[in-house]
Tab-separated table of C-alpha atoms in Angstrom:
chain	number	residue	atom	x	y	z
A	1	UNK	CA	130.488	59.656	105.515
A	2	UNK	CA	129.703	58.266	102.088
A	3	UNK	CA	128.831	60.204	98.947
A	4	UNK	CA	125.215	59.061	99.171
A	5	UNK	CA	124.765	60.049	102.810
A	6	UNK	CA	126.130	63.526	102.035
A	7	UNK	CA	123.696	63.834	99.121
A	8	UNK	CA	120.863	62.826	101.449
A	9	UNK	CA	122.003	65.305	104.126
A	10	UNK	CA	121.952	68.064	101.497
A	11	UNK	CA	118.477	67.017	100.328
A	12	UNK	CA	117.265	66.935	103.931
A	13	UNK	CA	118.604	70.480	104.410
A	14	UNK	CA	116.739	71.695	101.295
A	15	UNK	CA	113.503	70.017	102.413
A	16	UNK	CA	113.788	71.366	105.944
A	17	UNK	CA	114.359	74.927	104.719
A	18	UNK	CA	111.638	74.707	102.040
A	19	UNK	CA	108.927	73.178	104.191
A	20	UNK	CA	109.655	75.781	106.874
A	21	UNK	CA	109.171	78.729	104.505
A	22	UNK	CA	107.262	77.137	101.574
A	23	UNK	CA	108.652	79.985	99.423
A	24	UNK	CA	109.372	77.868	96.370
A	25	UNK	CA	106.532	75.338	96.503
A	26	UNK	CA	103.812	77.919	97.038
A	27	UNK	CA	104.994	80.037	94.087
A	28	UNK	CA	105.276	76.997	91.799
A	29	UNK	CA	101.844	75.699	92.783
A	30	UNK	CA	100.092	79.040	92.454
A	31	UNK	CA	101.701	79.566	89.041
A	32	UNK	CA	100.670	76.113	87.753
A	33	UNK	CA	97.105	76.567	88.966
A	34	UNK	CA	96.924	80.046	87.446
A	35	UNK	CA	97.899	78.547	84.101
A	36	UNK	CA	94.981	76.093	84.424
A	37	UNK	CA	92.566	78.935	85.039
A	38	UNK	CA	93.967	81.200	82.290
A	39	UNK	CA	93.977	78.450	79.656
A	40	UNK	CA	90.517	77.416	80.848
A	41	UNK	CA	89.236	80.918	80.110
A	42	UNK	CA	91.297	81.386	76.929
A	43	UNK	CA	90.113	78.191	75.239
A	44	UNK	CA	86.852	76.322	75.300
A	45	UNK	CA	87.786	73.375	77.580
A	46	UNK	CA	85.353	70.997	75.914
A	47	UNK	CA	86.285	71.667	72.255
A	48	UNK	CA	88.134	69.014	70.236
A	49	UNK	CA	91.024	71.408	69.479
A	50	UNK	CA	91.584	72.066	73.169
A	51	UNK	CA	91.597	68.313	73.838
A	52	UNK	CA	94.310	67.909	71.226
A	53	UNK	CA	96.536	70.576	72.765
A	54	UNK	CA	95.767	69.529	76.352
A	55	UNK	CA	99.134	67.694	76.861
A	56	UNK	CA	100.956	70.807	75.618
A	57	UNK	CA	99.063	73.047	78.045
A	58	UNK	CA	99.865	70.632	80.859
A	59	UNK	CA	103.617	70.659	80.177
A	60	UNK	CA	103.784	74.422	79.579
A	61	UNK	CA	102.409	74.853	83.100
A	62	UNK	CA	104.827	72.305	84.589
A	63	UNK	CA	107.936	73.585	82.825
A	64	UNK	CA	107.279	77.262	83.544
A	65	UNK	CA	106.481	76.481	87.177
A	66	UNK	CA	109.669	74.387	87.190
A	67	UNK	CA	111.759	77.344	86.021
A	68	UNK	CA	110.505	79.358	88.989
A	69	UNK	CA	111.627	76.554	91.305
A	70	UNK	CA	114.986	76.114	89.584
A	71	UNK	CA	115.668	79.834	89.833
A	72	UNK	CA	115.042	79.700	93.558
A	73	UNK	CA	117.011	76.532	94.246
A	74	UNK	CA	120.412	78.247	94.250
A	75	UNK	CA	119.161	81.551	95.659
A	76	UNK	CA	119.102	80.086	99.147
A	77	UNK	CA	122.751	79.064	98.735
A	78	UNK	CA	123.712	82.643	97.905
A	79	UNK	CA	122.472	84.154	101.199
A	80	UNK	CA	125.443	84.500	103.553
A	81	UNK	CA	127.542	82.844	100.801
A	82	UNK	CA	126.362	79.438	102.038
A	83	UNK	CA	127.483	77.942	98.730
A	84	UNK	CA	131.078	78.809	99.684
A	85	UNK	CA	130.495	77.012	102.974
A	86	UNK	CA	129.683	73.873	100.977
A	87	UNK	CA	132.561	74.388	98.549
A	88	UNK	CA	135.132	74.458	101.363
A	89	UNK	CA	133.663	71.346	102.998
A	90	UNK	CA	135.158	67.948	102.119
A	91	UNK	CA	132.246	67.146	99.829
A	92	UNK	CA	132.566	66.099	96.221
A	93	UNK	CA	130.910	68.985	94.386
A	94	UNK	CA	128.871	66.631	92.236
A	95	UNK	CA	127.086	65.646	95.486
A	96	UNK	CA	125.729	69.177	95.566
A	97	UNK	CA	124.481	68.794	91.990
A	98	UNK	CA	122.776	65.456	92.638
A	99	UNK	CA	121.171	66.728	95.842
A	100	UNK	CA	119.758	69.748	94.003
A	101	UNK	CA	118.448	67.484	91.214
A	102	UNK	CA	116.716	65.279	93.800
A	103	UNK	CA	115.147	68.142	95.731
A	104	UNK	CA	114.115	70.072	92.602
A	105	UNK	CA	112.620	66.893	91.161
A	106	UNK	CA	110.700	66.221	94.376
A	107	UNK	CA	109.307	69.773	94.457
A	108	UNK	CA	108.289	69.576	90.792
A	109	UNK	CA	106.618	66.200	91.301
A	110	UNK	CA	104.624	67.605	94.218
A	111	UNK	CA	103.398	70.427	91.968
A	112	UNK	CA	102.558	67.957	89.173
A	113	UNK	CA	100.761	65.670	91.604
A	114	UNK	CA	98.548	68.496	92.840
A	115	UNK	CA	98.042	70.289	89.513
A	116	UNK	CA	97.318	67.316	87.211
A	117	UNK	CA	93.960	66.344	88.778
A	118	UNK	CA	92.953	70.026	88.753
A	119	UNK	CA	93.817	70.189	85.031
A	120	UNK	CA	91.801	67.038	84.297
A	121	UNK	CA	88.780	68.310	86.197
A	122	UNK	CA	88.967	71.863	84.795
A	123	UNK	CA	89.234	70.610	81.213
A	124	UNK	CA	86.754	67.783	81.836
A	125	UNK	CA	89.329	65.341	80.458
A	126	UNK	CA	89.014	61.594	81.056
A	127	UNK	CA	92.280	59.806	80.216
A	128	UNK	CA	91.791	56.614	78.189
A	129	UNK	CA	95.287	55.269	78.893
A	130	UNK	CA	96.716	53.531	81.933
A	131	UNK	CA	98.117	55.490	84.871
A	132	UNK	CA	101.540	53.722	85.063
A	133	UNK	CA	102.325	54.840	81.511
A	134	UNK	CA	101.570	58.464	82.330
A	135	UNK	CA	103.541	58.265	85.589
A	136	UNK	CA	106.599	56.901	83.714
A	137	UNK	CA	106.416	59.734	81.165
A	138	UNK	CA	106.048	62.369	83.892
A	139	UNK	CA	109.022	60.946	85.822
A	140	UNK	CA	111.312	60.741	82.751
A	141	UNK	CA	110.385	64.174	81.399
A	142	UNK	CA	110.593	65.862	84.785
A	143	UNK	CA	113.985	64.283	85.394
A	144	UNK	CA	115.339	65.452	82.013
A	145	UNK	CA	114.084	68.983	82.629
A	146	UNK	CA	115.431	69.127	86.190
A	147	UNK	CA	118.814	67.538	85.334
A	148	UNK	CA	119.696	70.152	82.733
A	149	UNK	CA	117.809	72.920	84.562
A	150	UNK	CA	119.720	72.426	87.805
A	151	UNK	CA	123.028	72.572	85.954
A	152	UNK	CA	122.087	75.790	84.164
A	153	UNK	CA	120.561	77.270	87.340
A	154	UNK	CA	123.942	76.837	89.051
A	155	UNK	CA	125.589	78.586	86.103
A	156	UNK	CA	123.059	81.420	86.089
A	157	UNK	CA	123.178	81.798	89.883
A	158	UNK	CA	126.597	83.460	89.635
A	159	UNK	CA	125.225	86.241	87.437
A	160	UNK	CA	123.309	89.370	88.380
A	161	UNK	CA	120.500	88.565	85.957
A	162	UNK	CA	120.014	84.925	86.941
A	163	UNK	CA	116.188	85.215	87.000
A	164	UNK	CA	116.145	86.286	83.342
A	165	UNK	CA	119.130	84.290	82.164
A	166	UNK	CA	117.938	80.835	83.252
A	167	UNK	CA	114.860	80.556	80.973
A	168	UNK	CA	116.867	81.969	78.051
A	169	UNK	CA	119.569	79.334	78.566
A	170	UNK	CA	117.258	76.507	79.491
A	171	UNK	CA	114.405	76.447	76.989
A	172	UNK	CA	116.473	76.054	73.801
A	173	UNK	CA	118.361	73.151	75.406
A	174	UNK	CA	115.267	71.486	76.784
A	175	UNK	CA	113.277	71.476	73.494
A	176	UNK	CA	113.733	67.689	72.951
A	177	UNK	CA	112.264	67.039	76.417
A	178	UNK	CA	109.332	69.364	75.753
A	179	UNK	CA	108.467	67.687	72.432
A	180	UNK	CA	108.959	64.167	73.777
A	181	UNK	CA	106.961	64.904	76.941
A	182	UNK	CA	104.024	66.327	74.984
A	183	UNK	CA	104.010	63.527	72.399
A	184	UNK	CA	104.301	60.789	75.020
A	185	UNK	CA	101.665	62.339	77.264
A	186	UNK	CA	99.278	62.645	74.330
A	187	UNK	CA	99.877	58.993	73.422
A	188	UNK	CA	99.490	57.671	76.973
A	189	UNK	CA	96.379	59.760	77.675
A	190	UNK	CA	94.834	58.458	74.440
A	191	UNK	CA	95.730	54.882	75.364
A	192	UNK	CA	97.888	54.327	72.234
A	193	UNK	CA	100.091	51.241	71.923
A	194	UNK	CA	103.663	51.362	73.256
A	195	UNK	CA	105.135	50.821	69.778
A	196	UNK	CA	103.670	54.132	68.548
A	197	UNK	CA	105.691	56.199	70.988
A	198	UNK	CA	108.811	54.057	71.486
A	199	UNK	CA	110.988	56.491	69.507
A	200	UNK	CA	110.088	59.453	71.761
A	201	UNK	CA	110.678	57.291	74.804
A	202	UNK	CA	114.185	56.523	73.553
A	203	UNK	CA	114.823	60.234	72.965
A	204	UNK	CA	113.815	61.001	76.542
A	205	UNK	CA	115.901	58.204	78.065
A	206	UNK	CA	119.020	59.153	76.068
A	207	UNK	CA	118.548	62.838	76.953
A	208	UNK	CA	118.215	61.960	80.652
A	209	UNK	CA	121.408	59.900	80.594
A	210	UNK	CA	123.412	62.591	78.763
A	211	UNK	CA	122.309	65.340	81.117
A	212	UNK	CA	123.042	63.232	84.148
A	213	UNK	CA	126.603	62.485	83.039
A	214	UNK	CA	127.631	65.878	81.572
A	215	UNK	CA	126.872	67.952	84.699
A	216	UNK	CA	128.529	65.262	86.842
A	217	UNK	CA	131.749	65.844	84.864
A	218	UNK	CA	131.507	69.641	84.673
A	219	UNK	CA	129.871	70.757	87.907
A	220	UNK	CA	133.146	71.126	89.810
A	221	UNK	CA	134.456	73.617	87.218
A	222	UNK	CA	131.115	75.370	86.913
A	223	UNK	CA	131.112	76.313	90.596
A	224	UNK	CA	134.500	77.958	90.259
A	225	UNK	CA	133.441	80.128	87.292
B	1	UNK	CA	151.763	72.630	108.513
B	2	UNK	CA	151.216	75.082	105.660
B	3	UNK	CA	153.797	75.496	102.904
B	4	UNK	CA	153.424	77.841	99.936
B	5	UNK	CA	155.881	77.687	97.036
B	6	UNK	CA	155.826	80.464	94.445
B	7	UNK	CA	152.073	80.916	94.833
B	8	UNK	CA	150.603	83.112	92.107
B	9	UNK	CA	147.082	84.179	91.252
B	10	UNK	CA	146.189	86.269	88.250
B	11	UNK	CA	142.743	87.864	88.049
B	12	UNK	CA	142.142	89.656	84.760
B	13	UNK	CA	145.244	91.652	83.925
B	14	UNK	CA	146.457	91.853	87.501
B	15	UNK	CA	148.717	89.553	89.521
B	16	UNK	CA	146.847	89.512	92.828
B	17	UNK	CA	149.469	87.156	94.242
B	18	UNK	CA	152.842	87.553	92.573
B	19	UNK	CA	154.840	84.660	94.025
B	20	UNK	CA	154.349	83.929	97.721
B	21	UNK	CA	156.755	81.624	99.562
B	22	UNK	CA	155.769	80.818	103.100
B	23	UNK	CA	156.083	78.138	105.773
B	24	UNK	CA	153.784	78.127	108.782
B	25	UNK	CA	154.580	75.537	111.464
B	26	UNK	CA	151.853	73.641	113.317
B	27	UNK	CA	150.156	75.625	116.090
B	28	UNK	CA	151.408	79.056	114.994
B	29	UNK	CA	149.028	82.047	115.011
B	30	UNK	CA	149.797	84.230	112.013
B	31	UNK	CA	148.132	87.582	111.407
B	32	UNK	CA	148.165	88.916	107.881
B	33	UNK	CA	147.927	92.650	107.333
B	34	UNK	CA	147.924	94.563	104.105
B	35	UNK	CA	146.222	97.353	102.191
B	36	UNK	CA	143.106	96.700	100.136
B	37	UNK	CA	143.940	94.599	97.090
B	38	UNK	CA	147.136	93.215	98.592
B	39	UNK	CA	145.938	89.632	98.055
B	40	UNK	CA	145.074	88.686	101.661
B	41	UNK	CA	141.593	87.332	100.964
B	42	UNK	CA	142.751	85.676	97.732
B	43	UNK	CA	145.458	83.870	99.706
B	44	UNK	CA	142.908	82.538	102.209
B	45	UNK	CA	140.490	81.576	99.406
B	46	UNK	CA	143.213	79.484	97.760
B	47	UNK	CA	144.152	77.853	101.073
B	48	UNK	CA	140.518	76.985	101.756
B	49	UNK	CA	140.053	75.394	98.323
B	50	UNK	CA	137.614	78.033	97.070
B	51	UNK	CA	139.963	79.198	94.345
B	52	UNK	CA	142.628	77.509	92.217
B	53	UNK	CA	146.032	79.177	92.046
B	54	UNK	CA	147.402	80.306	88.671
B	55	UNK	CA	150.820	78.960	89.590
B	56	UNK	CA	152.881	77.564	92.437
B	57	UNK	CA	152.017	74.942	95.018
B	58	UNK	CA	150.150	74.742	98.301
B	59	UNK	CA	150.942	71.986	100.796
B	60	UNK	CA	148.807	71.231	103.848
B	61	UNK	CA	150.210	68.769	106.357
B	62	UNK	CA	152.743	67.642	103.751
B	63	UNK	CA	150.217	66.875	101.001
B	64	UNK	CA	149.743	68.952	97.872
B	65	UNK	CA	146.349	70.663	97.977
B	66	UNK	CA	145.640	70.117	94.287
B	67	UNK	CA	146.277	66.358	94.532
B	68	UNK	CA	143.684	65.594	97.187
B	69	UNK	CA	141.672	68.730	97.736
B	70	UNK	CA	138.540	66.996	99.082
B	71	UNK	CA	140.434	65.181	101.853
B	72	UNK	CA	142.586	68.215	102.694
B	73	UNK	CA	139.555	70.477	102.962
B	74	UNK	CA	138.596	68.412	106.031
B	75	UNK	CA	141.703	69.769	107.799
B	76	UNK	CA	140.659	73.385	107.366
B	77	UNK	CA	138.031	75.549	109.031
B	78	UNK	CA	137.104	78.950	107.648
B	79	UNK	CA	135.672	81.988	109.409
B	80	UNK	CA	134.856	84.852	107.100
B	81	UNK	CA	132.824	88.041	107.359
B	82	UNK	CA	130.252	85.938	105.482
B	83	UNK	CA	128.783	83.399	107.883
B	84	UNK	CA	127.986	80.577	105.382
B	85	UNK	CA	124.873	79.890	107.487
B	86	UNK	CA	121.342	79.090	106.330
B	87	UNK	CA	118.903	81.718	107.593
B	88	UNK	CA	115.900	79.380	107.515
B	89	UNK	CA	117.546	76.690	109.642
B	90	UNK	CA	117.995	76.910	113.398
B	91	UNK	CA	121.416	77.303	115.002
B	92	UNK	CA	121.477	73.609	115.930
B	93	UNK	CA	120.293	72.483	112.487
B	94	UNK	CA	123.026	74.550	110.817
B	95	UNK	CA	125.748	73.008	112.968
B	96	UNK	CA	124.414	69.459	112.605
B	97	UNK	CA	124.187	69.921	108.829
B	98	UNK	CA	127.779	71.149	108.548
B	99	UNK	CA	128.837	68.392	110.964
B	100	UNK	CA	127.406	65.842	108.515
B	101	UNK	CA	129.178	67.546	105.600
B	102	UNK	CA	132.490	67.143	107.459
B	103	UNK	CA	131.694	63.566	108.482
B	104	UNK	CA	131.621	64.370	112.207
B	105	UNK	CA	130.586	61.394	114.287
B	106	UNK	CA	127.710	62.228	116.614
B	107	UNK	CA	127.257	65.653	115.021
B	108	UNK	CA	124.225	66.640	117.173
B	109	UNK	CA	126.171	66.108	120.416
B	110	UNK	CA	129.218	68.005	119.109
B	111	UNK	CA	126.908	70.807	117.874
B	112	UNK	CA	125.291	71.144	121.302
B	113	UNK	CA	128.698	71.350	123.012
B	114	UNK	CA	129.857	74.026	120.596
B	115	UNK	CA	126.686	76.049	121.064
B	116	UNK	CA	127.399	76.016	124.775
B	117	UNK	CA	131.022	77.040	124.184
B	118	UNK	CA	130.046	80.068	122.088
B	119	UNK	CA	127.212	80.971	124.466
B	120	UNK	CA	124.318	80.263	122.139
B	121	UNK	CA	122.813	77.125	123.681
B	122	UNK	CA	119.707	79.064	124.759
B	123	UNK	CA	119.098	79.971	121.111
B	124	UNK	CA	119.766	76.483	119.702
B	125	UNK	CA	116.265	76.126	118.252
B	126	UNK	CA	115.895	79.674	116.933
B	127	UNK	CA	116.223	80.338	113.187
B	128	UNK	CA	119.464	82.077	112.277
B	129	UNK	CA	117.558	84.905	110.578
B	130	UNK	CA	116.480	86.101	114.053
B	131	UNK	CA	120.101	86.396	115.249
B	132	UNK	CA	122.083	89.626	115.619
B	133	UNK	CA	125.305	90.031	113.624
B	134	UNK	CA	127.390	89.138	116.689
B	135	UNK	CA	125.366	85.999	117.388
B	136	UNK	CA	125.653	84.938	113.757
B	137	UNK	CA	129.414	85.415	113.828
B	138	UNK	CA	129.723	83.335	117.003
B	139	UNK	CA	127.669	80.612	115.337
B	140	UNK	CA	129.864	80.906	112.229
B	141	UNK	CA	132.910	80.233	114.414
B	142	UNK	CA	131.200	77.156	115.858
B	143	UNK	CA	130.459	76.060	112.276
B	144	UNK	CA	134.082	76.547	111.286
B	145	UNK	CA	135.391	74.313	114.081
B	146	UNK	CA	132.619	71.672	114.149
B	147	UNK	CA	135.109	69.156	112.701
B	148	UNK	CA	138.020	70.178	114.976
B	149	UNK	CA	140.203	71.489	112.119
B	150	UNK	CA	143.964	71.547	112.309
B	151	UNK	CA	144.040	74.851	110.430
B	152	UNK	CA	141.709	77.793	111.003
B	153	UNK	CA	141.532	80.529	108.365
B	154	UNK	CA	139.897	83.714	109.613
B	155	UNK	CA	139.202	86.460	107.081
B	156	UNK	CA	138.366	89.679	108.915
B	157	UNK	CA	136.371	87.780	111.548
B	158	UNK	CA	135.801	90.916	113.659
B	159	UNK	CA	133.862	92.707	110.897
B	160	UNK	CA	130.545	94.043	112.183
B	161	UNK	CA	131.099	92.902	115.768
B	162	UNK	CA	130.631	95.265	118.698
B	163	UNK	CA	133.307	95.428	121.400
B	164	UNK	CA	131.736	92.781	123.611
B	165	UNK	CA	131.244	90.322	120.753
B	166	UNK	CA	134.816	91.074	119.648
B	167	UNK	CA	136.101	90.117	123.099
B	168	UNK	CA	134.163	86.852	122.947
B	169	UNK	CA	135.730	86.130	119.542
B	170	UNK	CA	139.222	86.890	120.881
B	171	UNK	CA	138.558	84.482	123.778
B	172	UNK	CA	137.500	81.753	121.339
B	173	UNK	CA	140.548	82.281	119.110
B	174	UNK	CA	142.793	82.128	122.192
B	175	UNK	CA	141.264	78.775	123.160
B	176	UNK	CA	141.815	77.367	119.666
B	177	UNK	CA	145.414	78.594	119.766
B	178	UNK	CA	145.956	76.868	123.117
B	179	UNK	CA	144.627	73.648	121.597
B	180	UNK	CA	147.370	73.781	118.958
B	181	UNK	CA	145.255	74.869	115.996
B	182	UNK	CA	147.275	76.643	113.290
B	183	UNK	CA	145.559	79.971	112.696
B	184	UNK	CA	145.888	82.415	109.804
B	185	UNK	CA	143.928	85.594	110.391
B	186	UNK	CA	143.458	88.562	108.085
B	187	UNK	CA	142.808	91.756	110.021
B	188	UNK	CA	142.843	95.495	109.467
B	189	UNK	CA	143.104	96.511	113.119
B	190	UNK	CA	146.736	96.472	114.258
B	191	UNK	CA	146.192	96.044	118.006
B	192	UNK	CA	143.510	93.379	117.510
B	193	UNK	CA	145.728	91.602	114.984
B	194	UNK	CA	148.888	91.397	117.093
B	195	UNK	CA	147.111	90.600	120.371
B	196	UNK	CA	147.260	86.826	119.853
B	197	UNK	CA	149.720	86.592	116.966
B	198	UNK	CA	152.996	84.681	117.106
B	199	UNK	CA	153.931	86.083	113.735
B	200	UNK	CA	152.903	88.965	111.497
B	201	UNK	CA	152.974	88.988	107.719
B	202	UNK	CA	152.293	92.120	105.709
B	203	UNK	CA	151.291	91.633	102.097
B	204	UNK	CA	151.623	94.472	99.621
B	205	UNK	CA	151.222	94.319	95.869
B	206	UNK	CA	150.771	90.538	95.987
B	207	UNK	CA	154.104	89.911	97.720
B	208	UNK	CA	155.312	89.398	101.285
B	209	UNK	CA	156.576	92.819	102.360
B	210	UNK	CA	157.223	91.881	105.999
B	211	UNK	CA	157.453	88.575	107.823
B	212	UNK	CA	158.325	88.919	111.503
B	213	UNK	CA	157.838	86.908	114.681
B	214	UNK	CA	156.024	88.971	117.302
B	215	UNK	CA	158.287	89.773	120.253
B	216	UNK	CA	158.455	92.806	122.517
B	217	UNK	CA	161.505	93.925	120.517
B	218	UNK	CA	160.020	93.409	117.043
B	219	UNK	CA	156.642	94.986	117.786
B	220	UNK	CA	157.885	98.531	117.147
B	221	UNK	CA	159.388	97.579	113.792
B	222	UNK	CA	156.169	95.754	112.815
B	223	UNK	CA	154.090	98.803	113.707
B	224	UNK	CA	156.357	101.120	111.711
B	225	UNK	CA	156.204	98.870	108.639
B	226	UNK	CA	152.428	98.497	109.105
B	227	UNK	CA	151.995	102.299	109.154
B	228	UNK	CA	154.269	102.639	106.137
B	229	UNK	CA	152.767	99.855	103.993
B	230	UNK	CA	149.121	99.752	104.969
B	231	UNK	CA	148.764	103.514	105.074
B	232	UNK	CA	151.401	104.218	102.419
B	233	UNK	CA	151.980	103.836	98.701
B	234	UNK	CA	150.197	100.466	98.371
B	235	UNK	CA	146.986	101.595	100.072
B	236	UNK	CA	143.890	101.366	97.895
B	237	UNK	CA	145.757	99.548	95.127
B	238	UNK	CA	142.578	97.741	94.151
B	239	UNK	CA	140.738	100.981	93.509
B	240	UNK	CA	143.539	102.276	91.292
B	241	UNK	CA	143.427	99.250	88.953
């Protein structure tokens, strides 16, 4: 069985377990929607200031909801020491990392897909830019966040305080993604030209590549910590 | 089948394994006894690829474990007191999933046959979280042998099983032994441990304190050494350190 088919079997297992219980998705969705409501009450949705910080509000909701999902992604592997069951199987351990990145990314995208229209409606925001631009930004930023988040979630999963430790480890590392995501979202929603945000796009792409390669090299050792 | 040369494992300031030399031929059933902290579980964790040794070499089927650990892991099945099962998946889904991880051809068919063999075919579509401890352990055994391993490592497999479930487990281990599977089992119960064993090893203080083939003549000596070592000065060594 090839590397790819093992990754897909692992993703299928995560999907099967998640869609049976909906533990992770429901918590992430409820959290993201709560953020919409709270920010809606905290700020005047129609004011110019709120419109300026709208992309930031959007990504705060996505990233915090994402942390909840990342925290849960390795919890399931800890019941009955299932992670050990995978570690003794003839599977390259990076397959486990890639499968978790794919499933975490899929769950985050589902949350973003549901929450974004709610955000736009709640804040009465009509994007001036084109949808493909926004979709590209969401995909790149979500990938960067999930790639590093999955790696750190695996590290934190071996500790007693994993729920607290993950955000403390993750947010300082993920700052470039947060800034780039907010800047790019603001630019695409405003319909700005590509040239104006090319630098942030490069930051995001380079970040994504680095945090795809580094965990690939280190994940084997990380699991044995 | 299994060769250990000067195997050492240091955890913190303690040598959990302090130089183990061992050769286990193909098809032999070896029971490992020892007081708490003797290094039994650590030994099985190294053999299964869960832990790297601090020194020495492990050979499985003639190949060095460290050189090709992914391929060699396919030769080994592990039964532990942890089941390694996913609670939210059904019994069949768990076996099919692990079958795919081990590259088993026609994993669903093999999973169904194993469920029948361990007496769980009626519960094939029930989530594992609804299973009793005994049922989970039977399923864990099916999981461990889904890929027909040449070596089976069993770490206290009787833990938490009632007498009836224990008898079922003994029956399963006997069948694997008859099929020529090399079995290393860690056990605390003397009678249960020697029932199927061809050979008994007692570990104490990270070293082999006794290594005897089980015969009607040697059984008395093994029992005496077991009483002396497992109930004697090495007992509870992990709590003392």
